[in-house]
Amino acid sequence: MSILAYNGGAVVAMRGQDCVAIATDKRFGIQAQTVSTNFPKVYRMGPTLFVGLPGLATDTQTVHQRLKFRMNLYELKENRVMRPKTFSAMLSNMLYEKRFGPYFIEPVIAGLDPYDNQPYVCNMDLIGCPNEPEDFVVSGTCSEQLYGMCEALWEPNLKPDELFETISQALVNAADRDAISGWGAVVYIIEKDKITEKHVKTRMD
Amino acid sequence: MARRYDTRTTIFSPEGRLYQVEYAMEAISHAGTSLGILATDGILLAAERRNTNKLLDEVFFSEKIYKLNDDMVCSVAGITSDANVLTNELRLIAQRYLLQYGESIPCEQLVSWLCDVKQAYTQYGGKRPFGVSILYMGWDKHYGYQLYQSDPSGNYGGWKATCIGNNSAAAVSSLKQEYKENETTLAEAQALAIKVLSKTLDMTKLTPEKVEMATLTRKDNKTIIRVLTSTEVEKLIADFEKSEAAAEAAKKQPPKS
C-alpha cells in the first residue's frame, strides 16, 4: 500500500485557447472506506491561479496553508499578484526543502498569467520536479487512466465550453476506472475575466 | 551626568531613566508626522511624506503606510530602514499566526507581539532600540475597529485619535479638542486629519504629494483597505482651504456691523 494511495483522489488540468481548466474529484477516503464526498483538492490561490494537491489528505491541507503563508508575504512585499510560473517555482522549492521527508502530494498548477494572460499548466512530483507541458497535466491515483483519456480527447486551441467538456469526460471516465477516486467532481474554467465553477454529476461509487 | 549612563541601552541612569530609549524617541520627534483617527464607520491613517525630491524615482506604492495583512495597516514615523525591518517582522508574525490558528491575528496580539520584540532591544543584546514609532489600524471580530500606537520602548496603547512624529504634541492636543467620540464619521475624520496635518507641517503648505492617507472599512464581511489617490487628497485639501477661507471671512464680518 503506497502512502500516496492512502486517501485516493485525482486532479487534471488542461490548456485551451486563452483559457485553462482544472478539475478534481471530491472523494476523501481512508483506504477502502469513503469518509466524505465533499473534499475537492483544488484551491484558488489567486484571481487566475489554481493549485490541485492530490495525495495524502493531511499534506493537501498543510501544503495549502503553507503556500498561502508564502504567497501572502510575497504579495505584501512585492505589492503585486504572483504569476503562475513564480508560484510553480515556489512550490517546487518548498517541496524540495523536504527532500528526505517529503510531503506526499503531487501537485498540479493551472493559471493565466496576470500580465499577459498566457495559459499555464504545470505538475510536479512529491519532491518538486516541475513539468511544464504545452497540453495537459495529470496527477493522483488514476494518473495512468487520466493520461490515456487526455491523450485521446485533448486537442489544441479548445474554446472554454469545449475545454469543459473535454476535461470533464477525461476526469470522470478515468476516475470510474479507479476504486479510490471519484464520488463527485468539480471543474474550474479559468478565463481572463471569468472563473466558472461547475460541479459535475458522476457515479457515486 | 548623563554621559556615563547613556551609551548602553541595558543600564538605568541614577534617576531611573533609559537614555537610549529616550534618544530614540527624540529621533522620532524629528521625523515626518503620522496620525490616526478612529471613526464610527472606519479608521484612517494619514502621514506626511518627506521625500518629495523631484529626482526621486516614483517606484514605490507608499512611503510610510504599510499593509500588514488583510485586516491591518500600519504607518511609521522615524528611521525608515528600522521601519522596514519592523514591518517585515509584523507581516511574518501575522502569517505565522494565520498558519498556526487558521484565522487572522487579533489586532492587539500583533501589536503586543512586536512590542515584546522592541522591548527586548531595551533590555538585552547590547543593540540599540529601533528608532520607530508605529500607528496600527485594524479590524478584528473581537473588538471591531482599533487604533494602536507603539514606541521604541515597547510600550503600546489603544487610542481613539493620536499622532506621532514632528509636532505630534500639538497635533494630539488639537485632536483632543476637535475629535468627538462616537460621533465622527470617516468623512469627517478625513477632513479633521487634513486640518491637523496642515498645522504640523512646519511652514509649508499642504499639497497632495506631501500627504498619504489610507482608510480601513468593512463591507460584506470583508475588510477594505484603500490608499487614497492624489486626486482624492487634492479634493480634501481644497475643501479644507475653502473652509479655512470661509472661517477667515466670518471672523472679519463682526467689526463691519
CSV table of C-alpha atoms in Angstrom, one decimal:
chain,number,residue,atom,x,y,z
A,1,MET,CA,0.0,0.0,0.0
A,2,SER,CA,1.5,3.3,-1.1
A,3,ILE,CA,1.2,6.4,1.1
A,4,LEU,CA,0.2,8.4,-2.0
A,5,ALA,CA,-2.8,6.0,-2.4
A,6,TYR,CA,-4.0,6.1,1.2
A,7,ASN,CA,-6.7,8.7,0.7
A,8,GLY,CA,-7.1,8.5,-3.1
A,9,GLY,CA,-8.0,11.3,-5.5
A,10,ALA,CA,-7.4,12.7,-8.9
A,11,VAL,CA,-6.7,16.1,-10.4
A,12,VAL,CA,-6.2,17.1,-14.1
A,13,ALA,CA,-5.5,20.4,-15.8
A,14,MET,CA,-5.6,21.4,-19.4
A,15,ARG,CA,-4.7,24.3,-21.6
A,16,GLY,CA,-7.1,25.8,-24.0
A,17,GLN,CA,-7.3,28.9,-26.2
A,18,ASP,CA,-6.7,31.8,-23.8
A,19,CYS,CA,-8.1,29.7,-21.0
A,20,VAL,CA,-7.2,26.9,-18.7
A,21,ALA,CA,-9.2,24.3,-16.9
A,22,ILE,CA,-8.6,22.3,-13.8
A,23,ALA,CA,-10.7,19.5,-12.4
A,24,THR,CA,-10.7,17.4,-9.2
A,25,ASP,CA,-12.7,14.6,-7.8
A,26,LYS,CA,-14.4,15.1,-4.4
A,27,ARG,CA,-13.7,11.8,-2.6
A,28,PHE,CA,-12.0,11.7,0.8
A,29,GLY,CA,-11.4,8.2,2.0
A,30,ILE,CA,-9.3,6.2,4.3
A,31,GLN,CA,-8.2,3.3,2.2
A,32,ALA,CA,-11.3,1.5,1.2
A,33,GLN,CA,-13.7,3.4,3.4
A,34,THR,CA,-15.2,6.6,1.8
A,35,VAL,CA,-15.4,9.2,4.6
A,36,SER,CA,-16.6,12.3,2.7
A,37,THR,CA,-17.8,13.2,-0.7
A,38,ASN,CA,-17.0,16.9,-0.4
A,39,PHE,CA,-13.3,17.1,-0.4
A,40,PRO,CA,-12.1,18.9,-3.5
A,41,LYS,CA,-8.4,19.0,-3.8
A,42,VAL,CA,-8.2,22.2,-5.9
A,43,TYR,CA,-7.6,25.5,-4.2
A,44,ARG,CA,-7.8,29.0,-5.6
A,45,MET,CA,-4.6,30.8,-4.8
A,46,GLY,CA,-5.0,34.0,-6.8
A,47,PRO,CA,-7.5,35.7,-9.2
A,48,THR,CA,-6.5,33.4,-12.0
A,49,LEU,CA,-4.3,30.8,-10.3
A,50,PHE,CA,-5.4,27.4,-9.0
A,51,VAL,CA,-3.4,24.6,-7.5
A,52,GLY,CA,-4.5,21.0,-7.2
A,53,LEU,CA,-3.0,18.9,-4.4
A,54,PRO,CA,-3.8,15.2,-4.6
A,55,GLY,CA,-2.2,12.7,-2.4
A,56,LEU,CA,-2.2,12.3,1.4
A,57,ALA,CA,-5.1,14.5,2.6
A,58,THR,CA,-3.3,15.9,5.7
A,59,ASP,CA,-0.5,17.1,3.4
A,60,THR,CA,-3.0,18.5,1.0
A,61,GLN,CA,-4.3,20.8,3.8
A,62,THR,CA,-0.8,21.6,5.2
A,63,VAL,CA,0.8,22.4,1.9
A,64,HIS,CA,-2.2,24.6,1.0
A,65,GLN,CA,-1.8,26.5,4.3
A,66,ARG,CA,2.0,26.9,3.9
A,67,LEU,CA,1.5,28.0,0.3
A,68,LYS,CA,-1.0,30.7,1.4
A,69,PHE,CA,1.6,31.8,4.0
A,70,ARG,CA,4.3,32.3,1.4
A,71,MET,CA,2.0,33.8,-1.1
A,72,ASN,CA,0.6,36.4,1.3
A,73,LEU,CA,4.1,37.5,2.3
A,74,TYR,CA,5.1,37.7,-1.4
A,75,GLU,CA,2.1,39.8,-2.3
A,76,LEU,CA,2.6,42.2,0.7
A,77,LYS,CA,6.3,42.7,0.0
A,78,GLU,CA,6.2,42.9,-3.8
A,79,ASN,CA,2.9,44.6,-3.9
A,80,ARG,CA,1.7,42.6,-6.9
A,81,VAL,CA,-0.1,39.4,-7.8
A,82,MET,CA,2.0,36.2,-8.1
A,83,ARG,CA,2.5,34.8,-11.6
A,84,PRO,CA,1.8,31.0,-12.1
A,85,LYS,CA,5.4,30.4,-13.2
A,86,THR,CA,6.7,32.0,-10.0
A,87,PHE,CA,4.1,30.0,-7.9
A,88,SER,CA,5.4,26.9,-9.5
A,89,ALA,CA,9.0,27.7,-8.6
A,90,MET,CA,8.0,28.5,-5.1
A,91,LEU,CA,6.1,25.2,-4.7
A,92,SER,CA,8.9,23.3,-6.2
A,93,ASN,CA,11.3,24.9,-3.8
A,94,MET,CA,9.0,24.2,-0.9
A,95,LEU,CA,8.7,20.5,-1.7
A,96,TYR,CA,12.4,20.0,-2.3
A,97,GLU,CA,13.1,21.6,1.2
A,98,LYS,CA,11.6,18.4,2.5
A,99,ARG,CA,13.7,16.2,0.1
A,100,PHE,CA,14.4,13.5,2.7
A,101,GLY,CA,11.0,13.6,4.5
A,102,PRO,CA,8.6,14.8,1.8
A,103,TYR,CA,5.0,16.0,1.6
A,104,PHE,CA,3.1,13.1,0.0
A,105,ILE,CA,1.4,15.2,-2.7
A,106,GLU,CA,2.0,15.5,-6.4
A,107,PRO,CA,0.6,18.9,-7.2
A,108,VAL,CA,-0.9,20.4,-10.4
A,109,ILE,CA,-0.9,24.1,-11.1
A,110,ALA,CA,-3.2,25.9,-13.6
A,111,GLY,CA,-3.5,29.5,-14.3
A,112,LEU,CA,-3.4,32.5,-16.6
A,113,ASP,CA,-0.5,34.9,-16.3
A,114,PRO,CA,-2.0,38.1,-14.8
A,115,TYR,CA,0.1,40.3,-17.0
A,116,ASP,CA,0.0,38.7,-20.5
A,117,ASN,CA,-2.9,36.3,-20.0
A,118,GLN,CA,-1.0,33.3,-21.3
A,119,PRO,CA,-2.3,29.9,-20.2
A,120,TYR,CA,0.0,27.9,-17.9
A,121,VAL,CA,-0.2,24.4,-16.6
A,122,CYS,CA,2.4,22.5,-14.5
A,123,ASN,CA,2.7,19.4,-12.4
A,124,MET,CA,5.5,18.1,-10.2
A,125,ASP,CA,6.4,15.0,-8.3
A,126,LEU,CA,6.4,14.9,-4.5
A,127,ILE,CA,9.9,16.3,-4.2
A,128,GLY,CA,9.3,19.2,-6.6
A,129,CYS,CA,10.5,18.3,-10.0
A,130,PRO,CA,8.4,20.5,-12.3
A,131,ASN,CA,7.0,19.6,-15.7
A,132,GLU,CA,5.5,22.4,-17.9
A,133,PRO,CA,4.0,20.9,-21.0
A,134,GLU,CA,2.0,22.6,-23.7
A,135,ASP,CA,-1.1,20.4,-23.4
A,136,PHE,CA,-2.3,18.9,-20.1
A,137,VAL,CA,-1.1,17.6,-16.7
A,138,VAL,CA,-2.5,14.8,-14.5
A,139,SER,CA,-2.0,13.6,-11.0
A,140,GLY,CA,-3.5,11.2,-8.5
A,141,THR,CA,-4.2,7.5,-8.0
A,142,CYS,CA,-5.7,7.2,-11.5
A,143,SER,CA,-3.0,9.2,-13.3
A,144,GLU,CA,-2.3,6.4,-15.8
A,145,GLN,CA,-6.0,6.3,-16.8
A,146,LEU,CA,-6.0,10.1,-16.9
A,147,TYR,CA,-3.0,10.1,-19.3
A,148,GLY,CA,-4.9,7.8,-21.6
A,149,MET,CA,-8.1,9.8,-21.5
A,150,CYS,CA,-6.3,13.2,-22.0
A,151,GLU,CA,-4.1,11.9,-24.8
A,152,ALA,CA,-7.2,10.6,-26.6
A,153,LEU,CA,-9.5,13.6,-26.0
A,154,TRP,CA,-7.3,16.7,-25.9
A,155,GLU,CA,-6.6,18.8,-28.9
A,156,PRO,CA,-5.0,22.3,-29.1
A,157,ASN,CA,-6.9,25.6,-29.0
A,158,LEU,CA,-10.1,24.4,-27.4
A,159,LYS,CA,-12.6,27.1,-26.5
A,160,PRO,CA,-13.8,27.3,-22.9
A,161,ASP,CA,-17.0,25.3,-23.4
A,162,GLU,CA,-15.2,22.7,-25.5
A,163,LEU,CA,-12.5,22.5,-22.9
A,164,PHE,CA,-15.1,22.0,-20.1
A,165,GLU,CA,-16.5,19.0,-22.0
A,166,THR,CA,-13.1,17.5,-22.7
A,167,ILE,CA,-11.7,17.9,-19.2
A,168,SER,CA,-14.9,16.6,-17.5
A,169,GLN,CA,-15.0,13.5,-19.7
A,170,ALA,CA,-11.3,12.9,-19.1
A,171,LEU,CA,-11.7,13.1,-15.3
A,172,VAL,CA,-15.0,11.2,-15.0
A,173,ASN,CA,-14.0,8.3,-17.1
A,174,ALA,CA,-10.6,7.9,-15.6
A,175,ALA,CA,-12.0,8.1,-12.1
A,176,ASP,CA,-14.6,5.5,-12.9
A,177,ARG,CA,-11.7,3.1,-13.6
A,178,ASP,CA,-10.3,3.7,-10.2
A,179,ALA,CA,-11.8,2.4,-7.0
A,180,ILE,CA,-10.5,5.2,-4.7
A,181,SER,CA,-11.2,8.2,-7.0
A,182,GLY,CA,-14.5,9.8,-7.9
A,183,TRP,CA,-17.6,10.4,-5.7
A,184,GLY,CA,-18.3,13.7,-7.4
A,185,ALA,CA,-16.2,16.2,-9.3
A,186,VAL,CA,-15.5,20.0,-9.6
A,187,VAL,CA,-14.3,21.7,-12.7
A,188,TYR,CA,-13.0,25.2,-12.9
A,189,ILE,CA,-12.7,27.0,-16.2
A,190,ILE,CA,-10.3,30.0,-16.0
A,191,GLU,CA,-10.6,32.8,-18.5
A,192,LYS,CA,-9.2,36.3,-18.5
A,193,ASP,CA,-12.2,37.9,-16.8
A,194,LYS,CA,-14.3,35.0,-15.6
A,195,ILE,CA,-13.9,31.9,-13.5
A,196,THR,CA,-16.6,29.3,-13.8
A,197,GLU,CA,-17.0,26.6,-11.2
A,198,LYS,CA,-19.1,23.6,-12.2
A,199,HIS,CA,-19.9,20.6,-10.0
A,200,VAL,CA,-20.2,17.5,-12.3
A,201,LYS,CA,-22.6,14.7,-11.6
A,202,THR,CA,-20.7,11.4,-11.5
A,203,ARG,CA,-21.2,7.8,-10.5
A,204,MET,CA,-21.2,7.8,-6.7
A,205,ASP,CA,-19.3,4.6,-6.2
B,1,MET,CA,26.0,63.5,34.1
B,2,ALA,CA,24.0,61.6,31.5
B,3,ARG,CA,27.2,60.7,29.7
B,4,ARG,CA,28.1,57.8,31.9
B,5,TYR,CA,24.6,56.2,31.6
B,6,ASP,CA,23.5,56.7,28.1
B,7,THR,CA,25.9,54.8,25.9
B,8,ARG,CA,24.4,51.4,26.6
B,9,THR,CA,20.7,50.5,26.4
B,10,THR,CA,20.9,47.9,29.0
B,11,ILE,CA,21.5,50.1,32.0
B,12,PHE,CA,19.4,52.6,34.0
B,13,SER,CA,20.5,56.0,34.9
B,14,PRO,CA,20.6,57.0,38.6
B,15,GLU,CA,17.2,58.8,38.0
B,16,GLY,CA,15.8,55.6,36.7
B,17,ARG,CA,15.7,56.6,33.0
B,18,LEU,CA,16.8,54.6,30.0
B,19,TYR,CA,18.6,57.2,27.9
B,20,GLN,CA,18.9,55.2,24.7
B,21,VAL,CA,15.2,54.7,24.6
B,22,GLU,CA,14.6,58.4,25.2
B,23,TYR,CA,17.1,59.3,22.5
B,24,ALA,CA,15.3,57.0,20.1
B,25,MET,CA,12.1,58.9,20.8
B,26,GLU,CA,13.9,62.1,20.2
B,27,ALA,CA,14.9,60.9,16.8
B,28,ILE,CA,11.3,60.2,16.0
B,29,SER,CA,10.2,63.6,17.0
B,30,HIS,CA,12.2,65.0,14.1
B,31,ALA,CA,10.6,62.6,11.6
B,32,GLY,CA,7.6,63.2,9.3
B,33,THR,CA,4.2,63.2,11.1
B,34,SER,CA,1.8,60.3,11.1
B,35,LEU,CA,-1.7,60.5,12.6
B,36,GLY,CA,-4.6,58.1,13.1
B,37,ILE,CA,-8.3,58.6,13.8
B,38,LEU,CA,-10.9,56.1,14.8
B,39,ALA,CA,-14.3,56.9,13.3
B,40,THR,CA,-17.7,55.2,13.7
B,41,ASP,CA,-17.6,53.6,10.3
B,42,GLY,CA,-13.9,53.0,9.8
B,43,ILE,CA,-10.4,54.2,10.6
B,44,LEU,CA,-7.9,56.3,8.8
B,45,LEU,CA,-4.2,56.9,8.9
B,46,ALA,CA,-2.6,60.0,7.4
B,47,ALA,CA,1.1,60.7,7.0
B,48,GLU,CA,3.4,63.5,5.9
B,49,ARG,CA,5.7,62.4,3.1
B,50,ARG,CA,9.1,63.8,3.5
B,51,ASN,CA,10.9,62.5,0.4
B,52,THR,CA,9.3,64.8,-2.2
B,53,ASN,CA,12.5,65.4,-4.2
B,54,LYS,CA,11.8,65.7,-7.9
B,55,LEU,CA,14.7,63.5,-8.7
B,56,LEU,CA,13.3,60.6,-6.7
B,57,ASP,CA,12.1,57.8,-9.0
B,58,GLU,CA,8.4,57.1,-8.3
B,59,VAL,CA,8.6,53.3,-7.9
B,60,PHE,CA,7.1,52.6,-4.6
B,61,PHE,CA,3.5,52.4,-3.6
B,62,SER,CA,3.6,54.1,-0.3
B,63,GLU,CA,6.4,55.7,1.7
B,64,LYS,CA,5.0,55.4,5.2
B,65,ILE,CA,1.9,53.3,5.1
B,66,TYR,CA,2.3,49.5,5.0
B,67,LYS,CA,-0.3,46.8,4.7
B,68,LEU,CA,0.3,44.1,7.2
B,69,ASN,CA,-2.4,41.5,6.4
B,70,ASP,CA,-5.9,41.5,5.1
B,71,ASP,CA,-7.2,43.3,8.2
B,72,MET,CA,-4.4,45.6,9.4
B,73,VAL,CA,-2.4,48.5,8.1
B,74,CYS,CA,0.3,50.5,9.9
B,75,SER,CA,2.0,53.8,9.5
B,76,VAL,CA,5.5,54.6,10.8
B,77,ALA,CA,7.5,57.6,12.0
B,78,GLY,CA,11.2,57.6,12.5
B,79,ILE,CA,14.1,55.9,10.8
B,80,THR,CA,12.8,54.3,7.6
B,81,SER,CA,15.3,51.4,7.5
B,82,ASP,CA,14.3,50.4,11.0
B,83,ALA,CA,10.7,50.7,10.0
B,84,ASN,CA,11.2,48.3,7.1
B,85,VAL,CA,12.7,45.7,9.4
B,86,LEU,CA,9.8,46.0,11.8
B,87,THR,CA,7.1,46.0,9.2
B,88,ASN,CA,8.6,42.9,7.7
B,89,GLU,CA,8.6,41.2,11.1
B,90,LEU,CA,5.0,42.3,11.6
B,91,ARG,CA,4.0,40.6,8.4
B,92,LEU,CA,5.8,37.4,9.4
B,93,ILE,CA,4.1,37.4,12.8
B,94,ALA,CA,0.7,37.8,11.2
B,95,GLN,CA,1.3,35.0,8.7
B,96,ARG,CA,2.7,32.6,11.4
B,97,TYR,CA,-0.5,33.2,13.5
B,98,LEU,CA,-2.6,32.5,10.4
B,99,LEU,CA,-0.7,29.3,9.7
B,100,GLN,CA,-0.9,28.1,13.3
B,101,TYR,CA,-4.6,29.0,14.1
B,102,GLY,CA,-6.3,29.2,10.8
B,103,GLU,CA,-7.7,32.7,11.4
B,104,SER,CA,-6.5,36.3,11.2
B,105,ILE,CA,-4.4,37.5,14.1
B,106,PRO,CA,-6.4,39.8,16.5
B,107,CYS,CA,-5.1,43.4,16.3
B,108,GLU,CA,-3.8,43.7,19.9
B,109,GLN,CA,-2.0,40.4,19.7
B,110,LEU,CA,0.0,41.6,16.7
B,111,VAL,CA,0.9,44.9,18.4
B,112,SER,CA,1.8,43.2,21.6
B,113,TRP,CA,4.0,40.6,19.9
B,114,LEU,CA,6.0,43.2,18.1
B,115,CYS,CA,6.3,45.3,21.3
B,116,ASP,CA,7.8,42.3,23.0
B,117,VAL,CA,10.5,42.3,20.3
B,118,LYS,CA,11.0,46.0,20.7
B,119,GLN,CA,11.3,45.7,24.4
B,120,ALA,CA,14.0,43.0,24.1
B,121,TYR,CA,16.2,45.6,22.5
B,122,THR,CA,15.9,47.8,25.6
B,123,GLN,CA,16.9,45.1,28.0
B,124,TYR,CA,19.5,42.7,26.5
B,125,GLY,CA,21.6,42.2,23.5
B,126,GLY,CA,23.6,45.4,23.6
B,127,LYS,CA,22.0,46.6,20.5
B,128,ARG,CA,20.3,50.0,20.1
B,129,PRO,CA,16.5,50.2,20.2
B,130,PHE,CA,14.5,50.7,16.9
B,131,GLY,CA,14.1,54.4,16.2
B,132,VAL,CA,10.5,54.0,15.0
B,133,SER,CA,7.0,54.7,16.4
B,134,ILE,CA,4.2,52.8,14.7
B,135,LEU,CA,0.5,53.5,14.4
B,136,TYR,CA,-1.6,50.5,13.7
B,137,MET,CA,-5.2,50.4,12.4
B,138,GLY,CA,-7.1,47.2,12.1
B,139,TRP,CA,-10.3,45.3,12.4
B,140,ASP,CA,-10.9,42.0,14.2
B,141,LYS,CA,-14.0,40.1,15.2
B,142,HIS,CA,-13.4,40.6,18.9
B,143,TYR,CA,-13.2,44.4,19.2
B,144,GLY,CA,-14.1,45.8,15.8
B,145,TYR,CA,-12.1,48.9,14.6
B,146,GLN,CA,-9.0,49.6,16.6
B,147,LEU,CA,-6.2,52.1,16.6
B,148,TYR,CA,-2.9,51.4,18.4
B,149,GLN,CA,0.4,53.2,18.9
B,150,SER,CA,3.7,51.7,19.8
B,151,ASP,CA,7.1,53.4,20.6
B,152,PRO,CA,10.8,52.3,20.8
B,153,SER,CA,10.4,51.4,24.5
B,154,GLY,CA,8.0,48.6,23.6
B,155,ASN,CA,5.0,50.4,25.2
B,156,TYR,CA,1.8,50.4,23.4
B,157,GLY,CA,-1.7,51.8,23.9
B,158,GLY,CA,-5.1,51.8,22.2
B,159,TRP,CA,-6.2,55.2,21.0
B,160,LYS,CA,-9.3,57.0,19.5
B,161,ALA,CA,-7.1,59.5,17.8
B,162,THR,CA,-3.3,60.1,18.1
B,163,CYS,CA,-0.3,61.4,16.3
B,164,ILE,CA,3.5,60.6,16.2
B,165,GLY,CA,6.5,62.3,14.7
B,166,ASN,CA,7.1,66.0,14.2
B,167,ASN,CA,4.9,68.4,16.2
B,168,SER,CA,2.9,65.4,17.5
B,169,ALA,CA,2.2,67.0,20.8
B,170,ALA,CA,0.5,70.0,19.1
B,171,ALA,CA,-1.4,67.6,16.9
B,172,VAL,CA,-2.6,65.5,19.8
B,173,SER,CA,-3.9,68.5,21.7
B,174,SER,CA,-5.6,69.7,18.5
B,175,LEU,CA,-7.2,66.3,18.1
B,176,LYS,CA,-8.3,66.3,21.7
B,177,GLN,CA,-10.4,69.4,21.1
B,178,GLU,CA,-11.8,68.6,17.8
B,179,TYR,CA,-12.4,64.8,18.0
B,180,LYS,CA,-15.9,63.8,19.0
B,181,GLU,CA,-16.1,60.3,20.3
B,182,ASN,CA,-18.8,58.1,18.7
B,183,GLU,CA,-19.8,61.0,16.5
B,184,THR,CA,-17.1,61.3,14.0
B,185,THR,CA,-17.7,59.6,10.7
B,186,LEU,CA,-14.9,58.6,8.3
B,187,ALA,CA,-15.6,61.6,6.0
B,188,GLU,CA,-15.4,64.0,9.0
B,189,ALA,CA,-12.2,62.2,10.2
B,190,GLN,CA,-10.6,62.7,6.8
B,191,ALA,CA,-11.3,66.4,6.9
B,192,LEU,CA,-10.0,66.6,10.5
B,193,ALA,CA,-6.8,64.7,9.5
B,194,ILE,CA,-6.1,67.2,6.8
B,195,LYS,CA,-6.7,70.1,9.2
B,196,VAL,CA,-4.4,68.7,11.8
B,197,LEU,CA,-1.7,67.8,9.3
B,198,SER,CA,-1.7,71.3,7.9
B,199,LYS,CA,-0.8,72.6,11.4
B,200,THR,CA,2.0,70.1,12.0
B,201,LEU,CA,3.6,70.7,8.6
B,202,ASP,CA,6.1,73.4,9.6
B,203,MET,CA,5.8,76.4,7.3
B,204,THR,CA,5.0,74.7,4.1
B,205,LYS,CA,1.5,74.5,2.5
B,206,LEU,CA,-0.2,71.1,2.1
B,207,THR,CA,0.0,69.6,-1.3
B,208,PRO,CA,-1.2,66.1,-2.4
B,209,GLU,CA,2.4,65.0,-2.9
B,210,LYS,CA,3.1,65.7,0.7
B,211,VAL,CA,0.2,63.7,2.1
B,212,GLU,CA,-0.5,60.0,2.2
B,213,MET,CA,-3.8,58.7,3.5
B,214,ALA,CA,-5.3,55.3,3.9
B,215,THR,CA,-8.7,54.1,5.2
B,216,LEU,CA,-9.9,50.8,6.5
B,217,THR,CA,-13.6,49.9,6.4
B,218,ARG,CA,-15.7,46.8,6.5
B,219,LYS,CA,-18.2,45.8,3.8
B,220,ASP,CA,-20.0,42.4,3.3
B,221,ASN,CA,-17.8,40.8,6.0
B,222,LYS,CA,-14.6,41.8,4.3
B,223,THR,CA,-12.1,44.4,5.2
B,224,ILE,CA,-11.4,47.0,2.6
B,225,ILE,CA,-8.1,48.9,2.7
B,226,ARG,CA,-7.7,51.8,0.4
B,227,VAL,CA,-4.9,54.2,-0.1
B,228,LEU,CA,-6.4,57.5,-1.4
B,229,THR,CA,-5.3,58.7,-4.8
B,230,SER,CA,-3.7,62.1,-5.2
B,231,THR,CA,-6.9,63.4,-6.8
B,232,GLU,CA,-8.9,62.5,-3.7
B,233,VAL,CA,-6.3,64.0,-1.4
B,234,GLU,CA,-6.3,67.1,-3.6
B,235,LYS,CA,-10.0,67.4,-3.1
B,236,LEU,CA,-9.8,67.1,0.7
B,237,ILE,CA,-7.1,69.8,0.8
B,238,ALA,CA,-9.2,72.0,-1.5
B,239,ASP,CA,-12.2,71.5,0.8
B,240,PHE,CA,-10.1,72.3,3.8
B,241,GLU,CA,-8.7,75.5,2.3
B,242,LYS,CA,-12.2,76.6,1.3
B,243,SER,CA,-13.5,76.1,4.9
B,244,GLU,CA,-10.4,77.9,6.2
B,245,ALA,CA,-11.1,80.9,3.9
B,246,ALA,CA,-14.8,80.8,5.0
B,247,ALA,CA,-13.7,80.9,8.7
B,248,GLU,CA,-11.4,83.8,8.0
B,249,ALA,CA,-14.1,85.7,6.2
B,250,ALA,CA,-16.5,85.0,9.1
B,251,LYS,CA,-14.0,86.4,11.5
B,252,LYS,CA,-13.8,89.7,9.6
B,253,GLN,CA,-17.6,90.2,9.5
B,254,PRO,CA,-18.4,91.4,13.0
B,255,PRO,CA,-16.3,94.6,13.0
B,256,LYS,CA,-18.2,95.8,10.0
B,257,SER,CA,-21.6,95.6,11.6
